[in-house]
Short mmCIF file of C-alpha atoms in Angstrom, two decimals:
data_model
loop_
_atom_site.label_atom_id
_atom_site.label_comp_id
_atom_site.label_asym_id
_atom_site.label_seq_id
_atom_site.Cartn_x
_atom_site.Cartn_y
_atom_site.Cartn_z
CA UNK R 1 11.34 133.33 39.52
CA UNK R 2 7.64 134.68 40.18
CA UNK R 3 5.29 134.66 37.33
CA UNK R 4 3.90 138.09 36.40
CA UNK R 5 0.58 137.00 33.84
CA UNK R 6 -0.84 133.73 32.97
CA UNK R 7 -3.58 132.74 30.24
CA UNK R 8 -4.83 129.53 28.92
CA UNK R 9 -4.47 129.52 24.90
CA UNK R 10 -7.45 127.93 22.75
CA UNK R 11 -5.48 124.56 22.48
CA UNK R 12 -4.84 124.27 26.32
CA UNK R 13 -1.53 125.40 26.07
CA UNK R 14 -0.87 127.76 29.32
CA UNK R 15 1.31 130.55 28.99
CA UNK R 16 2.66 132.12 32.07
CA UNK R 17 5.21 135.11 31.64
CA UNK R 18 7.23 135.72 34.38
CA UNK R 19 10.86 137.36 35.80
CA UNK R 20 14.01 135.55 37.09
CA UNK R 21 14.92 136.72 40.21
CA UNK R 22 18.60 137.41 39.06
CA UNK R 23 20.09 140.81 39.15
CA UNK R 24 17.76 143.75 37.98
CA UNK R 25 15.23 141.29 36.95
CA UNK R 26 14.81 139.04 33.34
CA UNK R 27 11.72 138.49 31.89
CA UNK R 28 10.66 135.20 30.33
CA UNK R 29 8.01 133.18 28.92
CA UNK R 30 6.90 129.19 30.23
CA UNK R 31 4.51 127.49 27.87
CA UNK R 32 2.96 124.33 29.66
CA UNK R 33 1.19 121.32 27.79
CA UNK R 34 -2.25 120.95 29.13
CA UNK R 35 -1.33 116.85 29.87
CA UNK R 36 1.66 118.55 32.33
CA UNK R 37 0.90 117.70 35.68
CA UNK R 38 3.01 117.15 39.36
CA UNK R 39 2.17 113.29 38.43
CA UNK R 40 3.32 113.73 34.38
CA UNK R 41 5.98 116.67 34.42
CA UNK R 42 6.60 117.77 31.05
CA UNK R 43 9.72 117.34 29.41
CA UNK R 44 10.83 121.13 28.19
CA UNK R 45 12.88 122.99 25.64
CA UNK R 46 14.70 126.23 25.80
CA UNK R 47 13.71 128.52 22.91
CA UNK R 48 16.83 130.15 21.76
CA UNK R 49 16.22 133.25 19.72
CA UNK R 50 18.43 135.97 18.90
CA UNK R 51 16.70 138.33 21.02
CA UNK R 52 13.67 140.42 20.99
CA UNK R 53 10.97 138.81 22.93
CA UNK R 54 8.11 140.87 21.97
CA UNK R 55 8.97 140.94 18.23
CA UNK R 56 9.74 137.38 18.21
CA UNK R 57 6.47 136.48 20.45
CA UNK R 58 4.13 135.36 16.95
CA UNK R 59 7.17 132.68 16.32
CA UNK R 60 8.09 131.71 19.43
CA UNK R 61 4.36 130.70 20.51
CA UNK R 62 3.95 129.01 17.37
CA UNK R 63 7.35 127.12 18.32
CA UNK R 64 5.12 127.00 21.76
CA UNK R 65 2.34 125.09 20.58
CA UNK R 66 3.89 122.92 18.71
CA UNK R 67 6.10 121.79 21.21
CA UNK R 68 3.52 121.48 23.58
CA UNK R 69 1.87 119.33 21.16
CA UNK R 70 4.09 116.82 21.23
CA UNK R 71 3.73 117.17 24.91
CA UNK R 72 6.41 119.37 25.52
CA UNK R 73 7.11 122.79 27.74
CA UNK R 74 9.06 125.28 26.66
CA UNK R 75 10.69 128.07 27.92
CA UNK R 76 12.23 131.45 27.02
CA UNK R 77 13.78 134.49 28.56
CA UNK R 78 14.98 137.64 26.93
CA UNK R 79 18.32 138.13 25.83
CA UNK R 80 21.18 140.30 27.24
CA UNK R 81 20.93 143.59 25.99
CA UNK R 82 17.34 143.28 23.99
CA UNK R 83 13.99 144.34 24.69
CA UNK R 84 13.92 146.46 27.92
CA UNK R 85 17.22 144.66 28.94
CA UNK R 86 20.09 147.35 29.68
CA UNK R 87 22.35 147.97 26.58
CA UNK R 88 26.04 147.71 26.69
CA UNK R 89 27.56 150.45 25.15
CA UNK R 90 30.64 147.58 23.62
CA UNK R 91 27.76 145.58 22.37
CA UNK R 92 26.21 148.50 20.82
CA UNK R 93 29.71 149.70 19.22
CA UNK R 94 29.92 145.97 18.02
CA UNK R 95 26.85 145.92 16.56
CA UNK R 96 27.03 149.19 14.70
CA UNK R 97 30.40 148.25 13.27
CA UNK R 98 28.62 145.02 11.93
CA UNK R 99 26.16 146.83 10.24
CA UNK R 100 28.36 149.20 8.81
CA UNK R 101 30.88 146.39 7.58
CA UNK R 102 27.89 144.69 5.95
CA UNK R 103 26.22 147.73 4.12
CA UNK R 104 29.58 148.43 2.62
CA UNK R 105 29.54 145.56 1.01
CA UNK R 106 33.21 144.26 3.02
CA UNK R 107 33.88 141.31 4.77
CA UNK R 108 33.05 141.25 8.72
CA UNK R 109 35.87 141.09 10.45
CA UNK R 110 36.17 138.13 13.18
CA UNK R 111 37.87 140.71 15.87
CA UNK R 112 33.92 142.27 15.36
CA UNK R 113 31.84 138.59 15.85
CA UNK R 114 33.72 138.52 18.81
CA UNK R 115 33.35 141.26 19.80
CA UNK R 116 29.81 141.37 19.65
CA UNK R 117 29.04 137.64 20.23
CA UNK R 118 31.75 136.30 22.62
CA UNK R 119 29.95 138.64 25.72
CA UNK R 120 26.77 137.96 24.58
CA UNK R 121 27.36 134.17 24.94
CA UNK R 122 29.05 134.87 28.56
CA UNK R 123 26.33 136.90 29.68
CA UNK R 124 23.07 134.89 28.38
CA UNK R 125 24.57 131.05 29.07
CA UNK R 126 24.68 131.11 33.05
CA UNK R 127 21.00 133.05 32.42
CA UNK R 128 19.74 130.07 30.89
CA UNK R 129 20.84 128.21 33.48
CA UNK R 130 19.46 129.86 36.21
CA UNK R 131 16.10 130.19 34.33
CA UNK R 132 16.53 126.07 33.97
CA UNK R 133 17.32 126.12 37.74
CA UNK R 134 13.88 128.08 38.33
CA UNK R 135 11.91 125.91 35.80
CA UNK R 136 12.55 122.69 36.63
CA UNK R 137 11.90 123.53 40.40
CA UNK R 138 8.44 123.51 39.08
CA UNK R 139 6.37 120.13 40.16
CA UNK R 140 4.65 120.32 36.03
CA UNK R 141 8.06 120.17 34.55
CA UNK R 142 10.71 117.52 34.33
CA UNK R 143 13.73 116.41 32.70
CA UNK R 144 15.51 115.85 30.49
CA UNK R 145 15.87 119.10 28.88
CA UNK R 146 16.28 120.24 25.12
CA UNK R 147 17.57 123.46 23.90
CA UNK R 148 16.60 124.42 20.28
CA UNK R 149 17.22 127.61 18.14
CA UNK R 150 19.81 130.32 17.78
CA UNK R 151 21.93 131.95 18.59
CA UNK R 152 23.75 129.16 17.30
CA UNK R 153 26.87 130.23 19.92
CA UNK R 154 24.71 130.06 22.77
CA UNK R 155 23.31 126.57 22.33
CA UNK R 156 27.01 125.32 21.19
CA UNK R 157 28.02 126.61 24.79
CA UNK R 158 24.65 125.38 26.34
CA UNK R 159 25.18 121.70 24.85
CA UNK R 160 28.89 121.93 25.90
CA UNK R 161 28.68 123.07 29.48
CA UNK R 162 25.09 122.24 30.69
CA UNK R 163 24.62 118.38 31.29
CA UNK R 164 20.82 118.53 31.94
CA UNK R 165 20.58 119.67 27.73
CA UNK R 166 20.55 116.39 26.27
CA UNK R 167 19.62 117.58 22.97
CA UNK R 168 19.43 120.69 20.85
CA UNK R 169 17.77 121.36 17.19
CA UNK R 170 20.17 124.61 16.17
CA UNK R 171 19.51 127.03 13.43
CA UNK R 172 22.39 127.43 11.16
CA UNK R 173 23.45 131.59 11.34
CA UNK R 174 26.55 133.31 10.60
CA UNK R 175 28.38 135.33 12.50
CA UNK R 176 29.78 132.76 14.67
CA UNK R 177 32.84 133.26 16.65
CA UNK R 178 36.04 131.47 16.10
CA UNK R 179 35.91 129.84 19.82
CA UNK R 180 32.73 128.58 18.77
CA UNK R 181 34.15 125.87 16.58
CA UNK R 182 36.75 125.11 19.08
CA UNK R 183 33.52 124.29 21.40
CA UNK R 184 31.38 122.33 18.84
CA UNK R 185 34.06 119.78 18.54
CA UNK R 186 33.80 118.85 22.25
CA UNK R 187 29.85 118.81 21.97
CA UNK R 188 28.55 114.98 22.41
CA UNK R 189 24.87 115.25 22.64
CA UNK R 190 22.70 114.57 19.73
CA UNK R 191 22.24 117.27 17.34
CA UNK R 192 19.60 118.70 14.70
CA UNK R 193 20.62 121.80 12.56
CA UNK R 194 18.60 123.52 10.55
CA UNK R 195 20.24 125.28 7.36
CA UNK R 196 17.85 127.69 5.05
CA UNK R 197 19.88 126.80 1.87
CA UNK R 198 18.36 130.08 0.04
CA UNK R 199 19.12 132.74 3.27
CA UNK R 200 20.47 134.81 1.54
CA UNK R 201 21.84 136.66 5.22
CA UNK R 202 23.96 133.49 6.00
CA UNK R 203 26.84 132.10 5.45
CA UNK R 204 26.56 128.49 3.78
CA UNK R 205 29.67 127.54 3.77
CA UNK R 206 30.47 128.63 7.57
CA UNK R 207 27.13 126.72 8.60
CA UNK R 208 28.40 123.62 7.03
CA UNK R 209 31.79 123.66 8.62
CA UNK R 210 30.25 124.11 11.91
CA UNK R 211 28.43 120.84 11.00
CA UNK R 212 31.29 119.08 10.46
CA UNK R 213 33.13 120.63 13.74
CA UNK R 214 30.50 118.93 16.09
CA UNK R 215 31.78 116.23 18.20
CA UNK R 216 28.56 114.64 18.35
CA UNK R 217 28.04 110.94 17.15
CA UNK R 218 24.57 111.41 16.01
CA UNK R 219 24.26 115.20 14.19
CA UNK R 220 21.53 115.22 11.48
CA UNK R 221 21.52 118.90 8.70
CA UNK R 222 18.62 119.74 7.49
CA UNK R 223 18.79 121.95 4.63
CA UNK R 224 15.58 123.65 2.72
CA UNK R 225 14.79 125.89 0.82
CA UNK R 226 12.44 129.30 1.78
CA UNK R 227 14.65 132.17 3.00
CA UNK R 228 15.84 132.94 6.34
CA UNK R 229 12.34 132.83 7.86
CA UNK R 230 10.54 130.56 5.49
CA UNK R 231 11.39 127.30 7.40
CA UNK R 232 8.92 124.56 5.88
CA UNK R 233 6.42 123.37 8.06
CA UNK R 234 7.60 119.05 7.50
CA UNK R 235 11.13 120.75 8.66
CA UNK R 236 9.47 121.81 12.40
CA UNK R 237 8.05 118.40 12.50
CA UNK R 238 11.17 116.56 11.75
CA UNK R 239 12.77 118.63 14.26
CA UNK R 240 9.95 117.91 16.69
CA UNK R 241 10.53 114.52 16.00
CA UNK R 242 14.08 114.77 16.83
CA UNK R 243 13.29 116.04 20.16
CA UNK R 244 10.72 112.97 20.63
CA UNK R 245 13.17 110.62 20.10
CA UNK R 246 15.65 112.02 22.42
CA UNK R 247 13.72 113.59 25.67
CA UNK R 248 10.94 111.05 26.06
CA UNK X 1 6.26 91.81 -18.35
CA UNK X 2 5.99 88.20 -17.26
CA UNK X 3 6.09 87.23 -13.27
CA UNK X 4 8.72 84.28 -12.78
CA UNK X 5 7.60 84.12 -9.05
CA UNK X 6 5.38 85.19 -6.06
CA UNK X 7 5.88 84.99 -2.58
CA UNK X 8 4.02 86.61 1.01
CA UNK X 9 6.13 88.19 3.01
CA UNK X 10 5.36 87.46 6.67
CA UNK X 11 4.20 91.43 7.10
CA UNK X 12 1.53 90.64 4.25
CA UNK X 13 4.00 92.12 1.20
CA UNK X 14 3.72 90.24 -1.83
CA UNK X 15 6.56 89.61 -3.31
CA UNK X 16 6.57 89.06 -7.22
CA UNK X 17 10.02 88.35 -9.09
CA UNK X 18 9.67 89.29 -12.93
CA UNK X 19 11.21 89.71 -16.40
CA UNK X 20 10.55 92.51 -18.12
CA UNK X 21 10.13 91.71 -21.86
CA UNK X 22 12.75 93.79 -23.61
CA UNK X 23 15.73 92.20 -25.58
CA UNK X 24 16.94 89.39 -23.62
CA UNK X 25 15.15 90.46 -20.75
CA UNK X 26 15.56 92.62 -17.54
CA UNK X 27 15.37 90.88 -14.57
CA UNK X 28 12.97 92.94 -11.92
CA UNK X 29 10.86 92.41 -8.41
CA UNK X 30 7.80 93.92 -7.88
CA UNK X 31 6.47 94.73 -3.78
CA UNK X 32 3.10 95.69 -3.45
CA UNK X 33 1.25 96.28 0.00
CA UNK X 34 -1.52 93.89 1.03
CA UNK X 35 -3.76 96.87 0.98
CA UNK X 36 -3.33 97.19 -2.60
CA UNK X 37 -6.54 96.30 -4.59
CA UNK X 38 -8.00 97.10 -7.81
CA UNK X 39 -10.00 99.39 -6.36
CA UNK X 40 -7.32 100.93 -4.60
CA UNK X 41 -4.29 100.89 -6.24
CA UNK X 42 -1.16 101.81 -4.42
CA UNK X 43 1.24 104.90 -5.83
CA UNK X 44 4.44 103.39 -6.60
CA UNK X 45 8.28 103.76 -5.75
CA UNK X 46 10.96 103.30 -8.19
CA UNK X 47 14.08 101.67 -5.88
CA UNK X 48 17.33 102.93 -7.63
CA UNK X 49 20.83 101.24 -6.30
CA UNK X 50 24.16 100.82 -7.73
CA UNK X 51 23.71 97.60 -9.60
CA UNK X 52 23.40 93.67 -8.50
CA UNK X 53 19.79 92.39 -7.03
CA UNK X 54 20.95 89.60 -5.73
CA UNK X 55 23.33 91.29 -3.52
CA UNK X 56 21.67 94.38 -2.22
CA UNK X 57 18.39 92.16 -2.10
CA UNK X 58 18.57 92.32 1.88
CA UNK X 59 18.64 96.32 2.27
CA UNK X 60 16.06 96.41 -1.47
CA UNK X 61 13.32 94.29 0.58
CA UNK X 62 13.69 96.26 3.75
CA UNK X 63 13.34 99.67 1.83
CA UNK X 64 10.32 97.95 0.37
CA UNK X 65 8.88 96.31 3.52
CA UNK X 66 8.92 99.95 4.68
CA UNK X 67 7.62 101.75 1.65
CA UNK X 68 4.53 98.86 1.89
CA UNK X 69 4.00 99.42 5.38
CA UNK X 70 3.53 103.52 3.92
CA UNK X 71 0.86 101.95 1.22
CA UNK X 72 3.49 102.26 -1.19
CA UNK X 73 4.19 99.56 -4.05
CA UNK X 74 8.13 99.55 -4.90
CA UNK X 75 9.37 98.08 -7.96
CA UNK X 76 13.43 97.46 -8.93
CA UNK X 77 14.58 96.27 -11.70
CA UNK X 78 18.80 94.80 -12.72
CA UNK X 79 21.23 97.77 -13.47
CA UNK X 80 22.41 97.10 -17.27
CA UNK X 81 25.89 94.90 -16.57
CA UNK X 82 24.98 93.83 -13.03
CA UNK X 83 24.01 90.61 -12.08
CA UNK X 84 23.33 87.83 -15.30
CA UNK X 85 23.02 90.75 -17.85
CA UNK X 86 25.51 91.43 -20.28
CA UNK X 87 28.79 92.79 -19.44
CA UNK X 88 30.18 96.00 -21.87
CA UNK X 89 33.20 96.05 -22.64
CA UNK X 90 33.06 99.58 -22.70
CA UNK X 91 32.11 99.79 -18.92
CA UNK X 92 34.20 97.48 -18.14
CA UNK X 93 36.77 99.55 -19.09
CA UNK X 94 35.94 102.59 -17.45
CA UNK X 95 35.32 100.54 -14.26
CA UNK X 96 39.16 99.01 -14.52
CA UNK X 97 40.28 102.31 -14.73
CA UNK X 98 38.80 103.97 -12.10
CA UNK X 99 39.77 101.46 -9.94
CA UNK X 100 42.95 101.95 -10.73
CA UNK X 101 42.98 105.66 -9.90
CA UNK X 102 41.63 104.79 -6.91
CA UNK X 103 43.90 102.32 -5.76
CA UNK X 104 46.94 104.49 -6.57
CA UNK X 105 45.31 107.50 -4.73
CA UNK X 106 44.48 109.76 -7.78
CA UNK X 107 41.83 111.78 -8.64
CA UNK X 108 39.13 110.00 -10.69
CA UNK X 109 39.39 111.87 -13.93
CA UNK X 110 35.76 113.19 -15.35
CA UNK X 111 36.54 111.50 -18.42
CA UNK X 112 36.48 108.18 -16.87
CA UNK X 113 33.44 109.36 -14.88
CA UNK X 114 31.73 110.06 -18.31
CA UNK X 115 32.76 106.53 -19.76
CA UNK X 116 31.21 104.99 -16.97
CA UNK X 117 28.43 106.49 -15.74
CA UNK X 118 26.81 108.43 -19.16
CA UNK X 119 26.45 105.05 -21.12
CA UNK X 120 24.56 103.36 -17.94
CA UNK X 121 22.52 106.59 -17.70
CA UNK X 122 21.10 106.06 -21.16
CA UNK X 123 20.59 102.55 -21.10
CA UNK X 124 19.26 102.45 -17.57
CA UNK X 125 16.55 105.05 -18.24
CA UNK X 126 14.23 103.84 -20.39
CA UNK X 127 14.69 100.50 -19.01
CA UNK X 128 13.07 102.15 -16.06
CA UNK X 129 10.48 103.88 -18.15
CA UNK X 130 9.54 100.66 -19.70
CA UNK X 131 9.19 98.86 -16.33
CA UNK X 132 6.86 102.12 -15.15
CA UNK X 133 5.12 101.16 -18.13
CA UNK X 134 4.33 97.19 -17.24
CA UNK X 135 4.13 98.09 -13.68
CA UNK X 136 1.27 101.00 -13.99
CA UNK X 137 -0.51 98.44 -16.09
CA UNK X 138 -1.03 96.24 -13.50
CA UNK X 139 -4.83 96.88 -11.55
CA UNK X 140 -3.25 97.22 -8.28
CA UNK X 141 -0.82 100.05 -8.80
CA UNK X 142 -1.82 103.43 -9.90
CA UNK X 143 0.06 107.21 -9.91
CA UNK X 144 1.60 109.20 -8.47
CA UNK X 145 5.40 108.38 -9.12
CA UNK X 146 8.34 108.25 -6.83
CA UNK X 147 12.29 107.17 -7.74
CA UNK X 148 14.26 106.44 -4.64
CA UNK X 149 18.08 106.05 -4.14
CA UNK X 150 21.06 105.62 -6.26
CA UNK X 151 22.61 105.74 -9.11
CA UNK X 152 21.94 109.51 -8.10
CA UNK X 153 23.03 110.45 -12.41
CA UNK X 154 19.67 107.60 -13.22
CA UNK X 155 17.76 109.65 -10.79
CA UNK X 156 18.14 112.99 -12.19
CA UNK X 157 17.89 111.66 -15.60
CA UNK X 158 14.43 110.20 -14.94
CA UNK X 159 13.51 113.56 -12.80
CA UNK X 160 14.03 115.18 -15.55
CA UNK X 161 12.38 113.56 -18.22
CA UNK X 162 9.87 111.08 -16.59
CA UNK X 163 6.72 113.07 -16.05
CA UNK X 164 5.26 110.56 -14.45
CA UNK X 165 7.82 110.67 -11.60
CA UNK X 166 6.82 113.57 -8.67
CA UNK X 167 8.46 112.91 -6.33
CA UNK X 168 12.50 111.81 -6.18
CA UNK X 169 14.40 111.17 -2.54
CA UNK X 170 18.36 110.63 -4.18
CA UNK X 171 21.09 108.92 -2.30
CA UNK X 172 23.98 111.48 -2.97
CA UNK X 173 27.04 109.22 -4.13
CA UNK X 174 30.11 110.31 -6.00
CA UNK X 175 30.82 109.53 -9.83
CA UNK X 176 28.74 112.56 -11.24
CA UNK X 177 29.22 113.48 -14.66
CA UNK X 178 29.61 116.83 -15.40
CA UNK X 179 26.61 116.31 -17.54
CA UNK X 180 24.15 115.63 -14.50
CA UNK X 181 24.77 118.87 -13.06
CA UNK X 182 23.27 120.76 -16.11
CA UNK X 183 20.08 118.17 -15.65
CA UNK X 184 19.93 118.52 -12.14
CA UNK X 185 19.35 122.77 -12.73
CA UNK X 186 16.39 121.98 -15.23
CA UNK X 187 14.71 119.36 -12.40
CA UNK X 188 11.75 121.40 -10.50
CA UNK X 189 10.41 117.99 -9.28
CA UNK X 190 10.16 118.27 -5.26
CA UNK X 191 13.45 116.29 -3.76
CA UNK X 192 15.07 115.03 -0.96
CA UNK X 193 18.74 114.00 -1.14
CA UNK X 194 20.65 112.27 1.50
CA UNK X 195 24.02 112.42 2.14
CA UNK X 196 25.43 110.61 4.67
CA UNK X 197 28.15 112.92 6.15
CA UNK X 198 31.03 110.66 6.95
CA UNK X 199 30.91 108.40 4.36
CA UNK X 200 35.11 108.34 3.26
CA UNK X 201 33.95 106.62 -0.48
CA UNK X 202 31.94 110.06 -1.41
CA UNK X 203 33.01 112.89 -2.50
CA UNK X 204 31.08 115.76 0.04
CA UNK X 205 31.54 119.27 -1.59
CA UNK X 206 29.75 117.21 -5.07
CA UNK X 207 27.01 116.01 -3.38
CA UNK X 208 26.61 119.72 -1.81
CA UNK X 209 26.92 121.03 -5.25
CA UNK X 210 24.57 118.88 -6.93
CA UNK X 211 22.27 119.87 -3.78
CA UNK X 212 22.34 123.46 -4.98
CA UNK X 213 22.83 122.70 -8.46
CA UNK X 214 18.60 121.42 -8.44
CA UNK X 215 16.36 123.68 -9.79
CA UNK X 216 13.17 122.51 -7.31
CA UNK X 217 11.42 125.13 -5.25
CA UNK X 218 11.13 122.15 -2.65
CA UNK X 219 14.69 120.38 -2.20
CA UNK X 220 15.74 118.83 1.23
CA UNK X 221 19.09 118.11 2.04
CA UNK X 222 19.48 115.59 5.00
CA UNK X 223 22.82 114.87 6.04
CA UNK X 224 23.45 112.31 8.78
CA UNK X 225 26.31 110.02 10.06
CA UNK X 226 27.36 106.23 10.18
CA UNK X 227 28.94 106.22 7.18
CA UNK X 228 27.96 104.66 3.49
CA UNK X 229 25.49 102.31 4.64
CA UNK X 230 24.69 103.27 8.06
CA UNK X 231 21.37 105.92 7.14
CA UNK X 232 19.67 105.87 10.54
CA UNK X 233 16.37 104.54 10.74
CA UNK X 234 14.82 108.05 11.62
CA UNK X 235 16.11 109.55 8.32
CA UNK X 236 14.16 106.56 6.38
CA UNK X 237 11.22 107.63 8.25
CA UNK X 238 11.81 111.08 7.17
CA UNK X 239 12.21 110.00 3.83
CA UNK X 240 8.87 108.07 3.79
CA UNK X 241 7.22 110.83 4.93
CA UNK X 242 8.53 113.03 2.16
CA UNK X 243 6.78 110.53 -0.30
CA UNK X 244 3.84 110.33 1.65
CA UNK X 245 3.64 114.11 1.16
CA UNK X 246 3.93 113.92 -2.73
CA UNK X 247 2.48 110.68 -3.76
CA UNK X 248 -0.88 110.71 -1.67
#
């Protein structure tokens, strides 16, 4: 990992962007708590997203700062196949059949989720883990580790093969393989997801049988109302409270 | 309204047992914080539960210990047929029978739901208007209104028609008449309904439609495990700080 920019925000939060050293090179974002030091490493969170970093920057810095907040790091890296990432040409067939599935109005096949998800969960998970590897290397940031967002398929396989995650927050998405569920049910950590009742892109009742697949003694929904992106702002400090309880 | 007794709670909660003076009288208990003055009134919560003070007195006067130490006043009063009220025969009746379908593993029929829970509905809700009524007069409790808990039908009643109630955080339960759900699409009162996930006496996909059934903007669904009675202590925080949103 070597960092590649670094600024102080106006609440003391510092932002370094950087690239893991792994293959051709994937770039990532650290956001530090100004209280992080060698003495008083930071607890951090990975910011799952479903890829995009430069789109999703305005959200994910907000996610950023309130994280850090709570004195919390967080971390993010750009997805397979997003951004300046190289496409896969399978991905990109998967992706276009999706779309074409959904504007005609029919049902998405599950040979197409997996088909576009299953590789992308492959592909990102051991990324995430090497970017954790390179993170917590640094003396400013400690353990234990959170992961919180979507894709919803790449934190299931986070909180199911990577023991330093002791607790995600997940946002409730469709389009969620069929191996996926076979996972949740062996997930044990704690668990927060978040379900926009009113998205009008999701499926409801898929998100709520995922609930009820998890494993995990202590799994808390929270549903609201406000569209896919219109997450209320006492829903971001529940979940922020979630991760309080459980990394510090 | 006439107070039968007082006590201080060791956390500085005063503790007032009452009778509410309609027909033979209605049994009630009154919390208020010590902050509560004249001069400062404290909004009040309406505590909702399924019927019998002196038995769910223990989890009552920790839901009010809590609400106090919020600056909330709570206030409860006996379900009609619970505890030294009058039985109906009526009720009675309907309760027999469902526990007979229950016991021999059928499906509660909505008629019995109707006979049991539409009768209480009526009678319970402006028994709880007329105890907002003695309990706003009082110098140390002012507005806003909040209802909290069970019977979820009395809650949506009271949403519904109490304008003096904001704010309602609803236990989801089972034993909904088909009735409530046409109430619960005219409520546009701000909620927050919690269902706890695994709990094998409740009936899930109800509580989930009632959830969607509400016509608020604002509606929170927080579902969580340890079954009927086992809400974790985080989700009663959450639940506080809903009505600390809406009644200060």
């Amino acid at each position: 990992m070597h960092f590649t920019s670094e600024q102080r925000l106006d609440d003391g939060v510092l932002e370094r962007a950087f690239t893991l050293d792994r293959g051709p090179g994937i770039p990532g974002i650290l956001w530090t708590p100004a209280s992080a030091t060698a003495s008083a490493p930071a607890p951090v969170i990975l910011l799952g997203h479903p890829g995009g970093l430069r789109a999703m920057y305005p959200r994910l810095v907000g996610r950023a700062r309130h994280a850090a907040a709570n004195g919390f790091a967080t971390a993010t890296i750009e997805s397979p196949g997003s951004g300046d990432r190289p496409r896969s040409g399978d991905a990109e067939q998967a992706r276009a059949d999706l779309r074409r599935a959904v504007l005609a109005g029919e049902p998405v096949d599950d040979e197409i989720v997996d088909r576009l998800v299953l590789p992308l969960v492959a592909k990102a998970v051991p990324e995430w883990q090497t970017a954790l590897d390179a993170v917590l290397a640094l003396p400013d940031i400690g353990g234990p580790v959170g992961y919180s967002g979507g894709v919803i398929a790449v934190g299931v396989r986070l909180a199911l093969v990577e023991p330093r995650i002791v607790a995600a927050g997940l946002f409730a998405g469709s389009y969620v393989p069929r191996a996926t569920f076979d996972e949740a049910r062996q997930v044990t950590i704690p668990l927060h997801v978040l379900l926009q009742w009113d998205d009008e892109g999701n499926d409801r009742q898929l998100a709520l049988d995922l609930f009820d697949a998890f494993g995990s003694q202590e799994k808390t929904l929270q549903a609201n109302m406000g569209g896919h992106t219109g997450v209320p702002p006492f829903a971001g400090e529940d979940a922020a409270r979630f991760f309080a309880r459980h990394l510090t």
